[in-house]
Amino acid sequence: METIRFDELELYPQILRGIQEMGFEEATPIQSQAIPVVMSGVDVIGQAQTGTGKTAAFGIPVLQKVDPSNKKTQTLILSPTRELAIQVADELRKLSKYMHGIKVLPVYGGQDITKQIRSLKGGAQIIIGTPGRIMDHLRRRTIRCDYVNMIVLDEADEMLNMGFREDIETILEYIPTERQTVLFSATMPKPILEITRKYQHDAVTIKVVKKELTVPSIDQYYYDVKRRDKVDVLTRLLDYYDPKLSLVFCNTKRMVDELAQELKGRGYFAEGLHGDMKQSQRDRVMKSFRSGKTDILIATDVAARGIDVDDVEAVFNYDIPQDDEYYVHRIGRTGRAGRTGRAFTFVKGKEVYKLKDIQRYCKTKILAQPIPSSDDVAQIKAEKVMERISAIIEEEDLREMVDLIEKQINESDYTAMDIAAAFLMQALGADGEAEEKSSYDFDNTGAEEGMVRLFVNIGKKQNVKPGDVLGAIAGESGMPGRLVGAIDMFDKYTFVEVPREYGKEVLDAMKNAKIKGKSVNVEPANQK
Ligand code: ADP
Ligand code: MG
């Protein structure tokens, strides 16, 4: 799999900047092969599966070719559906973000044509549209093609499946023959080849061929996860399987950075690795991962290429790989040297089809899995603790400990079972919440039973009424106002009681709050 960096492609720096900002680490195989050829100006037939980045494969050369000083239409891109036309337009807009004077316009059926005509009058050098609607505009002469020097048939197989063949041929007849005709498709059924023969000249065929690959025999699962739930599912799986080392793959550098931030924020020992990092930074991250100090490494395919670590017990495809081959490379990082390995792939919606491709290509099975519930996580954690405990009981001399426990049992009302259960809770970290809550001292605030008394440094002298305090507390914390207990207001301060279970919430919520426009300090009261 030969791939290249975008900066090897002699692109305008503005385009490179756009690519950089999209977070692409490296050109995908079809991009690596097709971009130079399309840029050379010849007709091209490009074939690669869905999700391999065909849009940029033609989009980058389109932008490279377009003349921003000429406002006339120069490129037509035909796309099978409204959704795809919009997607392609979005991708081109992102790629051309730093180019000046380029207008990209999607047109499709179902959209009010007079509105479209108005947008077209504004002038757009690049028009992306469904064949029917483009033809309509060509007939109305609301799209003129005197200056069109490039036409792209994107997702050609889909367009034919949808019965657009005649429309496509009609459109091709409209375009000046001195043009570059480029066609991209996931598959190449016969009718496509007929079109290419009729309308292209000396076309160069670029096909990303796949070699047979063997997949290591590791357990492979997939989860149907919405984008916004991905982090939660990932952390759930990390907690559940507790892999020694995990490798998480993302498709962009940006996603790597975002996810690394997010996981660190949640207290995981995670680091990102991608091509924008200095060599010294990468070395530091890799060293930390090898030693196990960082147990989660988040990387792009490119950055992970050099990684050779044996103890990786889990690979996560946080983004589904853009190439079947990547899948094999990715999951090949686990299950080495006879160790257990698991691979987890997150897919959403239509990505399940890509998964089918991967399975067919890799001759492997990727099984659907339900996402573990938080109870499952607690249970498996408990099992792990118990395993360690069994080992201790087997191997250690526990006599002194037994004496201590016995003493505790004799002096208190606790049973051995109570004590064991409390230790388990502590080992699971399930007592964390209780600990955090008690970081405020609620025991001596002089409040009524079940309440805490809070001190607020604002009072009558500042023109504040009890209702203001009550309103601020209820408003900021979301606790119902009726739960607020006694309010004692003095000249310069106020005591207010809230239910103990809301104490922490109220204190946290009031940290940045204002009462009557004044910042206040709220803390547990000291009993006089
Ligand atoms: P195709 O047309 O082959 O089905 P797309 O062009 O729609 O694939 O690309 C699929 C996704 O991959 C898009 O989200 C796109 O932004 C992203 N993508 C394209 N090229 C790259 C790249 N070099 N690195 C990372 N992501 C890429
Ligand atoms: Mg596409």
Coordinates of C-alpha atoms and ligand atoms in Angstrom, one line a residue:
M1 CA 0.0 0.0 0.0
E2 CA 1.8 3.0 -1.3
T3 CA 0.6 6.3 0.2
I4 CA 2.1 9.7 0.1
R5 CA 2.0 12.9 2.1
F6 CA -0.1 15.8 0.8
D7 CA 2.9 18.1 0.8
E8 CA 4.6 15.8 -1.8
L9 CA 1.9 16.7 -4.2
E10 CA 2.8 20.2 -5.3
L11 CA -0.5 21.7 -4.3
Y12 CA -1.2 25.4 -3.7
P13 CA -0.3 26.2 -0.1
Q14 CA -3.9 27.4 0.5
I15 CA -5.2 24.0 -0.4
L16 CA -2.5 22.3 1.8
R17 CA -3.7 24.5 4.6
G18 CA -7.3 23.4 4.1
I19 CA -6.2 19.8 4.1
Q20 CA -4.2 20.4 7.2
E21 CA -7.2 21.9 9.0
M22 CA -9.3 19.0 8.1
G23 CA -6.8 16.9 10.0
F24 CA -5.9 14.5 7.2
E25 CA -2.6 12.9 8.1
E26 CA -1.8 11.4 4.8
A27 CA -3.4 10.8 1.4
T28 CA -5.4 7.6 1.2
P29 CA -4.3 5.0 -1.4
I30 CA -6.8 6.2 -4.0
Q31 CA -5.8 9.8 -3.4
S32 CA -2.1 9.0 -3.5
Q33 CA -2.5 7.4 -6.9
A34 CA -5.3 9.5 -8.5
I35 CA -4.4 13.1 -7.5
P36 CA -1.2 13.4 -9.6
V37 CA -2.9 11.8 -12.6
V38 CA -6.1 13.9 -12.4
M39 CA -3.9 17.0 -11.9
S40 CA -2.0 16.2 -15.1
G41 CA -5.2 16.9 -17.0
V42 CA -5.9 13.5 -18.5
D43 CA -9.2 11.7 -18.4
V44 CA -9.4 9.3 -15.4
I45 CA -11.4 6.3 -14.3
G46 CA -10.9 5.8 -10.6
Q47 CA -12.1 2.9 -8.7
A48 CA -12.0 2.4 -4.9
Q49 CA -14.5 1.3 -2.3
T50 CA -16.8 3.5 -0.4
G51 CA -15.2 5.6 2.3
T52 CA -11.7 5.6 0.8
G53 CA -11.7 9.4 0.2
K54 CA -12.6 9.6 -3.5
T55 CA -14.1 13.0 -3.0
A56 CA -10.8 14.6 -2.2
A57 CA -9.2 12.5 -4.9
F58 CA -10.9 14.5 -7.5
G59 CA -11.8 17.5 -5.3
I60 CA -8.2 18.6 -4.8
P61 CA -7.3 18.5 -8.5
V62 CA -10.6 20.4 -9.2
L63 CA -9.5 23.2 -6.9
Q64 CA -6.0 23.2 -8.2
K65 CA -7.3 23.6 -11.7
V66 CA -10.0 26.2 -11.2
D67 CA -9.3 29.9 -12.1
P68 CA -10.6 32.0 -9.2
S69 CA -10.5 35.2 -11.3
N70 CA -13.0 33.8 -13.8
K71 CA -16.5 33.7 -12.2
K72 CA -17.9 31.5 -14.9
T73 CA -18.7 27.8 -14.3
Q74 CA -15.6 25.8 -14.9
T75 CA -16.3 22.4 -13.2
L76 CA -19.5 20.3 -13.1
I77 CA -19.7 17.5 -10.7
L78 CA -22.5 15.0 -11.0
S79 CA -23.6 13.3 -7.9
P80 CA -26.4 10.7 -7.5
T81 CA -28.3 12.2 -4.6
R82 CA -29.0 15.4 -2.8
E83 CA -27.2 14.2 0.3
L84 CA -24.1 13.3 -1.6
A85 CA -24.1 16.5 -3.6
I86 CA -24.2 18.5 -0.3
Q87 CA -21.5 16.3 1.2
V88 CA -19.2 16.8 -1.8
A89 CA -19.9 20.6 -1.7
D90 CA -19.0 20.7 2.0
E91 CA -15.8 18.8 1.5
L92 CA -14.8 21.1 -1.3
R93 CA -15.6 24.2 0.7
K94 CA -13.5 22.9 3.6
L95 CA -10.6 22.1 1.2
S96 CA -10.9 25.6 -0.4
K97 CA -11.4 27.5 2.9
Y98 CA -8.1 29.4 2.4
M99 CA -8.5 30.0 -1.3
H100 CA -10.0 33.3 -2.4
G101 CA -12.8 33.9 -4.8
I102 CA -13.9 30.3 -5.2
K103 CA -17.6 29.5 -5.1
V104 CA -19.0 26.0 -4.7
L105 CA -22.7 25.5 -5.2
P106 CA -24.8 22.3 -4.8
V107 CA -28.0 22.1 -6.9
Y108 CA -30.4 19.3 -6.6
G109 CA -34.0 18.4 -7.3
G110 CA -36.6 19.2 -4.7
Q111 CA -35.0 22.6 -3.9
D112 CA -36.9 25.6 -5.1
I113 CA -35.6 26.2 -8.7
T114 CA -36.0 30.0 -8.7
K115 CA -33.9 30.3 -5.5
Q116 CA -31.3 28.1 -7.2
I117 CA -31.3 30.3 -10.3
R118 CA -30.7 33.3 -8.1
S119 CA -27.7 31.6 -6.5
L120 CA -26.4 30.5 -9.9
K121 CA -26.6 34.1 -11.1
G122 CA -24.1 35.0 -8.4
G123 CA -21.6 32.9 -10.3
A124 CA -20.2 29.6 -9.1
Q125 CA -17.1 28.1 -10.6
I126 CA -17.8 24.7 -9.2
I127 CA -21.3 23.2 -9.4
I128 CA -22.2 19.9 -7.9
G129 CA -25.6 18.5 -8.7
T130 CA -27.9 15.6 -9.4
P131 CA -28.0 14.8 -13.1
G132 CA -31.7 15.6 -13.5
R133 CA -31.5 19.1 -12.0
I134 CA -28.2 19.9 -13.8
M135 CA -29.8 19.0 -17.1
D136 CA -32.8 21.2 -16.2
H137 CA -30.5 24.2 -15.7
L138 CA -28.5 23.5 -18.8
R139 CA -31.8 23.5 -20.8
R140 CA -32.9 26.7 -19.2
R141 CA -29.4 28.1 -19.8
T142 CA -29.2 29.0 -16.1
I143 CA -26.0 27.0 -16.1
R144 CA -23.8 27.8 -19.1
C145 CA -21.0 25.6 -20.0
D146 CA -18.9 27.7 -22.3
Y147 CA -16.1 27.7 -19.7
V148 CA -16.5 24.2 -18.3
N149 CA -13.3 22.4 -18.8
M150 CA -13.8 19.6 -16.4
I151 CA -16.6 17.3 -15.5
V152 CA -16.6 14.7 -12.8
L153 CA -19.0 11.8 -12.6
D154 CA -18.9 10.9 -8.9
E155 CA -20.3 7.6 -7.6
A156 CA -21.0 6.7 -11.2
D157 CA -22.3 3.2 -10.3
E158 CA -24.9 4.7 -8.0
M159 CA -26.0 7.2 -10.7
L160 CA -26.6 4.4 -13.1
N161 CA -28.4 2.4 -10.5
M162 CA -30.7 5.3 -10.1
G163 CA -31.5 5.4 -13.8
F164 CA -29.5 8.6 -14.6
R165 CA -27.7 7.1 -17.6
E166 CA -29.6 9.1 -20.2
D167 CA -29.4 12.4 -18.3
I168 CA -25.7 11.9 -17.9
E169 CA -25.2 11.3 -21.5
T170 CA -27.3 14.4 -22.4
I171 CA -25.2 16.5 -20.0
L172 CA -21.9 15.2 -21.5
E173 CA -23.2 16.2 -24.9
Y174 CA -23.6 19.8 -23.7
I175 CA -20.0 20.2 -22.4
P176 CA -17.3 21.4 -24.8
T177 CA -15.2 18.5 -26.1
E178 CA -12.0 20.2 -25.0
R179 CA -12.5 19.1 -21.4
Q180 CA -11.2 16.7 -18.9
T181 CA -13.7 13.9 -18.0
V182 CA -13.1 12.2 -14.7
L183 CA -15.2 9.3 -13.3
F184 CA -15.1 7.8 -9.9
S185 CA -17.0 4.8 -8.7
A186 CA -16.8 2.0 -6.1
T187 CA -17.7 -0.6 -8.7
M188 CA -17.3 -0.8 -12.5
P189 CA -20.3 -2.5 -14.1
K190 CA -20.4 -2.7 -17.8
P191 CA -22.6 0.3 -18.6
I192 CA -20.0 2.5 -16.9
L193 CA -17.3 1.2 -19.1
E194 CA -19.6 2.0 -22.1
I195 CA -19.9 5.6 -21.0
T196 CA -16.2 5.9 -20.5
R197 CA -15.5 4.5 -23.9
K198 CA -18.0 6.9 -25.5
Y199 CA -17.1 10.0 -23.7
Q200 CA -13.6 9.8 -22.5
H201 CA -10.3 10.0 -24.4
D202 CA -7.3 7.8 -23.6
A203 CA -8.6 7.5 -20.0
V204 CA -6.1 6.3 -17.4
T205 CA -7.6 3.7 -15.1
I206 CA -6.6 3.8 -11.4
K207 CA -7.9 1.0 -9.3
V208 CA -6.9 0.5 -5.8
V209 CA -6.3 -3.2 -5.8
K210 CA -6.5 -5.2 -2.7
K211 CA -4.3 -8.1 -2.0
E212 CA -5.5 -11.0 0.0
L213 CA -4.6 -10.6 3.6
T214 CA -4.7 -12.9 6.6
V215 CA -6.2 -11.6 9.7
P216 CA -4.9 -12.8 13.0
S217 CA -7.3 -14.9 14.9
I218 CA -8.5 -12.5 17.5
D219 CA -12.0 -11.8 18.8
Q220 CA -13.5 -9.0 16.7
Y221 CA -16.6 -7.1 17.7
Y222 CA -18.5 -4.1 16.6
Y223 CA -20.9 -1.7 18.3
D224 CA -23.5 0.5 16.7
V225 CA -22.7 3.8 18.4
K226 CA -23.9 7.3 17.7
R227 CA -21.1 9.8 17.2
R228 CA -21.9 11.6 20.4
D229 CA -21.9 8.4 22.4
K230 CA -18.6 7.1 21.2
V231 CA -16.5 8.4 24.2
D232 CA -18.9 6.9 26.7
V233 CA -18.9 3.5 25.0
L234 CA -15.1 3.6 24.7
T235 CA -14.7 4.3 28.4
R236 CA -17.3 1.7 29.3
L237 CA -15.3 -0.9 27.2
L238 CA -12.0 0.2 28.7
D239 CA -13.5 -0.2 32.2
Y240 CA -15.1 -3.5 31.4
Y241 CA -12.2 -5.3 29.7
D242 CA -9.5 -3.4 31.5
P243 CA -6.9 -4.1 28.8
K244 CA -3.3 -3.8 29.8
L245 CA -2.5 -1.6 26.8
S246 CA -5.0 -0.3 24.3
L247 CA -4.6 1.2 20.9
V248 CA -7.3 3.5 19.7
F249 CA -7.4 4.5 16.0
C250 CA -8.9 7.6 14.6
N251 CA -9.0 8.8 11.0
T252 CA -7.8 12.3 11.6
K253 CA -5.2 14.1 13.7
R254 CA -7.9 16.4 15.0
M255 CA -10.0 13.5 16.3
V256 CA -6.8 12.1 18.0
D257 CA -6.3 15.3 19.8
E258 CA -9.9 15.7 20.8
L259 CA -10.2 12.2 22.1
A260 CA -6.9 12.3 24.0
Q261 CA -8.1 15.5 25.7
E262 CA -11.5 13.9 26.5
L263 CA -10.0 10.7 28.0
K264 CA -7.4 12.6 30.0
G265 CA -10.2 14.8 31.3
R266 CA -12.0 11.7 32.5
G267 CA -8.9 10.5 34.3
Y268 CA -7.6 7.9 31.9
F269 CA -3.9 7.6 31.2
A270 CA -4.2 8.3 27.5
E271 CA -1.9 10.0 25.0
G272 CA -2.3 10.9 21.3
L273 CA 0.2 10.2 18.6
H274 CA 0.1 11.8 15.1
G275 CA 2.3 13.3 12.5
D276 CA 2.0 16.9 13.7
M277 CA 4.0 16.1 16.8
K278 CA 7.7 16.7 17.1
Q279 CA 9.9 13.6 17.1
S280 CA 10.8 14.3 20.7
Q281 CA 7.2 14.4 21.7
R282 CA 6.4 11.2 19.9
D283 CA 9.4 9.5 21.5
R284 CA 8.1 10.6 24.9
V285 CA 4.6 9.2 24.2
M286 CA 5.9 5.9 22.9
K287 CA 8.2 5.4 25.8
S288 CA 5.4 6.1 28.2
F289 CA 3.2 3.6 26.3
R290 CA 5.8 0.9 26.2
S291 CA 6.4 1.2 29.9
G292 CA 2.7 1.1 30.6
K293 CA 2.6 4.5 32.2
T294 CA 0.2 5.5 29.5
D295 CA -2.0 2.5 28.9
I296 CA -4.1 4.0 26.1
L297 CA -2.5 5.3 22.9
I298 CA -4.7 7.1 20.4
A299 CA -3.3 7.3 17.0
T300 CA -3.8 7.8 13.3
D301 CA -3.0 4.9 10.9
V302 CA 0.1 6.7 9.8
A303 CA 1.5 7.5 13.2
A304 CA 0.8 3.9 14.4
R305 CA 2.8 2.4 11.5
G306 CA 6.0 2.2 13.4
I307 CA 4.5 1.0 16.6
D308 CA 5.7 -2.4 17.7
V309 CA 4.5 -3.2 21.2
D310 CA 3.6 -6.6 22.3
D311 CA 1.3 -6.1 25.2
V312 CA -1.6 -4.4 23.3
E313 CA -4.6 -6.3 24.5
A314 CA -7.3 -4.3 22.7
V315 CA -7.5 -2.3 19.5
F316 CA -10.4 0.1 19.1
N317 CA -11.5 1.4 15.7
Y318 CA -13.0 4.6 17.1
D319 CA -13.4 5.6 13.5
I320 CA -14.0 2.9 11.0
P321 CA -10.9 2.5 8.9
Q322 CA -10.8 4.1 5.5
D323 CA -9.4 1.1 3.8
D324 CA -9.9 -2.6 4.4
E325 CA -6.2 -3.0 4.5
Y326 CA -6.0 -0.5 7.4
Y327 CA -8.3 -2.7 9.3
V328 CA -6.0 -5.6 9.1
H329 CA -3.0 -3.5 10.0
R330 CA -4.8 -2.0 12.9
I331 CA -6.1 -5.1 14.5
G332 CA -2.8 -6.9 13.8
R333 CA -1.4 -4.8 16.7
T334 CA -3.0 -7.0 19.2
G335 CA -3.0 -10.7 20.0
R336 CA 0.7 -10.9 19.4
A337 CA 3.0 -13.6 20.6
G338 CA 0.1 -15.8 21.7
R339 CA -1.5 -13.2 23.9
T340 CA -5.2 -12.5 24.1
G341 CA -6.3 -9.8 21.9
R342 CA -9.6 -8.1 21.0
A343 CA -10.6 -5.7 18.4
F344 CA -13.6 -3.3 18.7
T345 CA -15.0 -1.3 15.9
F346 CA -17.5 1.5 16.3
V347 CA -19.9 2.0 13.4
K348 CA -22.8 4.3 13.0
G349 CA -25.7 4.0 10.5
K350 CA -24.5 3.1 7.0
E351 CA -21.0 2.3 8.1
V352 CA -22.3 -1.2 8.8
Y353 CA -21.9 -1.8 5.0
K354 CA -18.3 -0.9 5.2
L355 CA -18.0 -3.5 7.9
K356 CA -19.5 -6.0 5.5
D357 CA -16.9 -5.1 2.9
I358 CA -14.1 -5.6 5.5
Q359 CA -15.4 -9.0 6.5
R360 CA -15.7 -10.1 3.0
Y361 CA -12.3 -8.9 2.1
C362 CA -10.5 -10.1 5.2
K363 CA -12.5 -13.3 5.3
T364 CA -13.2 -12.7 8.9
K365 CA -16.1 -12.4 11.3
I366 CA -16.9 -9.2 13.2
L367 CA -19.6 -9.9 15.7
A368 CA -22.2 -7.4 16.9
Q369 CA -22.0 -6.9 20.6
P370 CA -24.3 -5.1 23.1
I371 CA -22.6 -2.3 24.9
P372 CA -21.9 -3.4 28.5
S373 CA -24.2 -1.8 31.1
S374 CA -22.7 0.0 34.1
D375 CA -23.8 -3.0 36.2
D376 CA -21.8 -5.3 33.9
V377 CA -18.8 -3.1 34.4
A378 CA -19.2 -3.1 38.2
Q379 CA -19.6 -6.9 38.2
I380 CA -16.5 -7.6 36.1
K381 CA -14.5 -5.2 38.2
A382 CA -15.7 -7.1 41.3
E383 CA -14.7 -10.4 39.7
K384 CA -11.2 -9.1 39.0
V385 CA -10.8 -7.9 42.6
M386 CA -12.0 -11.3 43.8
E387 CA -9.4 -13.1 41.7
R388 CA -6.7 -11.0 43.2
I389 CA -8.1 -11.7 46.7
S390 CA -8.1 -15.4 46.1
A391 CA -4.5 -15.3 45.1
I392 CA -3.7 -13.4 48.3
I393 CA -5.5 -15.9 50.4
E394 CA -3.7 -18.8 48.7
E395 CA -0.3 -17.3 48.8
E396 CA 0.1 -14.9 51.8
D397 CA 0.3 -15.4 55.5
L398 CA -2.8 -13.6 56.8
R399 CA -2.7 -14.4 60.5
E400 CA -2.0 -10.9 61.7
M401 CA -4.7 -9.5 59.4
V402 CA -7.2 -12.1 60.7
D403 CA -6.4 -11.0 64.3
L404 CA -7.1 -7.4 63.4
I405 CA -10.4 -8.1 61.7
E406 CA -11.4 -10.3 64.6
K407 CA -10.7 -7.5 67.0
Q408 CA -12.8 -5.1 64.9
I409 CA -15.7 -7.6 64.9
N410 CA -15.6 -8.0 68.6
E411 CA -15.5 -4.3 69.3
S412 CA -18.2 -3.3 66.8
D413 CA -21.6 -4.6 65.6
Y414 CA -20.1 -5.4 62.2
T415 CA -20.0 -8.9 60.8
A416 CA -17.1 -10.2 58.8
M417 CA -19.4 -10.0 55.8
D418 CA -20.0 -6.3 56.4
I419 CA -16.3 -5.6 56.6
A420 CA -15.5 -7.7 53.5
A421 CA -18.2 -5.9 51.6
A422 CA -16.8 -2.5 52.6
F423 CA -13.3 -3.4 51.5
L424 CA -14.7 -4.6 48.2
M425 CA -16.5 -1.2 47.7
Q426 CA -13.3 0.6 48.5
A427 CA -11.3 -1.6 46.1
L428 CA -13.8 -0.8 43.4
G429 CA -13.5 2.9 44.0
A430 CA -17.3 2.9 44.3
D431 CA -16.9 4.9 47.5
G432 CA -15.4 7.7 45.5
E433 CA -18.5 9.6 45.5
A434 CA -19.0 9.5 49.2
E435 CA -15.5 10.6 49.6
E436 CA -15.9 13.6 47.3
K437 CA -19.1 14.7 49.0
S438 CA -17.5 14.7 52.4
S439 CA -14.7 17.0 51.2
Y440 CA -17.1 19.6 52.5
D441 CA -17.7 19.3 56.2
F442 CA -21.4 19.0 56.6
D443 CA -21.3 17.4 60.0
N444 CA -21.1 20.6 62.1
T445 CA -23.1 23.2 60.4
G446 CA -25.7 23.5 63.2
A447 CA -28.5 22.6 60.8
E448 CA -31.6 20.6 61.5
E449 CA -31.4 16.8 61.0
G450 CA -30.9 15.9 57.4
M451 CA -30.1 19.5 56.4
V452 CA -26.9 21.5 56.1
R453 CA -26.6 25.1 57.0
L454 CA -24.7 27.3 54.5
F455 CA -23.1 30.6 55.1
V456 CA -23.6 33.3 52.4
N457 CA -21.5 36.5 52.6
I458 CA -24.3 38.8 51.6
G459 CA -27.1 40.3 53.8
K460 CA -29.7 43.0 54.4
K461 CA -27.2 45.8 54.1
Q462 CA -26.7 44.9 50.4
N463 CA -30.4 45.2 49.8
V464 CA -30.9 41.4 49.5
K465 CA -34.1 39.7 50.5
P466 CA -34.5 36.1 51.6
G467 CA -36.3 35.5 48.3
D468 CA -33.2 36.5 46.3
V469 CA -31.1 34.0 48.1
L470 CA -33.7 31.3 47.7
G471 CA -34.1 32.2 44.0
A472 CA -30.3 32.1 43.4
I473 CA -29.9 28.7 45.0
A474 CA -32.8 27.1 43.2
G475 CA -31.9 28.7 39.9
E476 CA -28.3 27.9 40.0
S477 CA -28.4 24.3 41.3
G478 CA -31.7 23.2 39.8
M479 CA -32.9 22.1 43.3
P480 CA -36.6 22.9 43.8
G481 CA -36.9 26.1 45.8
R482 CA -39.5 24.5 48.1
L483 CA -36.7 22.3 49.5
V484 CA -34.8 25.3 50.9
G485 CA -35.2 25.4 54.6
A486 CA -34.8 28.2 57.2
I487 CA -33.2 31.4 55.9
D488 CA -31.6 33.6 58.6
M489 CA -30.7 37.0 57.3
F490 CA -28.3 39.4 59.0
D491 CA -26.8 42.7 58.0
K492 CA -23.8 41.3 56.2
Y493 CA -24.5 37.6 55.8
T494 CA -27.2 35.0 55.6
F495 CA -27.6 31.4 56.8
V496 CA -29.6 29.2 54.7
E497 CA -30.4 25.5 55.1
V498 CA -30.7 23.0 52.3
P499 CA -31.2 19.2 52.3
R500 CA -28.0 17.5 53.0
E501 CA -28.1 15.4 49.8
Y502 CA -28.1 18.7 47.8
G503 CA -25.4 20.3 49.8
K504 CA -22.5 19.6 47.5
E505 CA -24.5 20.4 44.4
V506 CA -25.6 23.7 45.8
L507 CA -22.1 24.6 46.9
D508 CA -20.7 23.7 43.5
A509 CA -23.4 25.5 41.6
M510 CA -22.9 28.7 43.7
K511 CA -19.2 28.9 43.0
N512 CA -19.6 31.3 40.2
A513 CA -23.1 32.6 41.0
K514 CA -24.2 36.1 41.7
I515 CA -27.0 37.4 43.9
K516 CA -28.4 40.7 42.8
G517 CA -25.4 41.2 40.5
K518 CA -22.9 40.6 43.3
S519 CA -20.5 37.7 43.4
V520 CA -21.0 35.7 46.6
N521 CA -19.1 33.2 48.6
V522 CA -21.1 30.2 49.9
E523 CA -19.7 27.7 52.3
P524 CA -20.8 25.3 55.0
A525 CA -21.6 27.2 58.2
N526 CA -19.5 26.7 61.4
Q527 CA -21.6 25.7 64.4
K528 CA -21.3 28.4 66.9
Ligands
ADP1 P1 -15.7 7.9 -0.8 O1 -16.2 8.9 -1.8 O2 -14.6 7.1 -1.3 O3 -16.8 7.0 -0.3 P2 -15.3 10.1 0.9 O4 -14.6 11.0 0.0 O5 -16.7 10.4 1.2 O6 -15.2 8.6 0.5 O7 -14.5 10.1 2.3 C1 -14.9 9.5 3.4 C2 -14.4 10.2 4.7 O8 -13.0 10.2 4.7 C3 -14.8 11.7 4.7 O9 -15.2 12.0 6.0 C4 -13.5 12.4 4.3 O10 -13.5 13.7 4.9 C5 -12.5 11.5 5.0 N1 -11.2 11.6 4.3 C6 -10.9 11.8 3.0 N2 -9.6 11.7 2.8 C7 -9.0 11.5 4.0 C8 -7.6 11.4 4.5 N3 -6.6 11.5 3.6 N4 -7.4 11.2 5.8 C9 -8.4 11.2 6.6 N5 -9.7 11.3 6.3 C10 -10.0 11.4 5.0
MG2 MG -17.9 9.4 -2.6

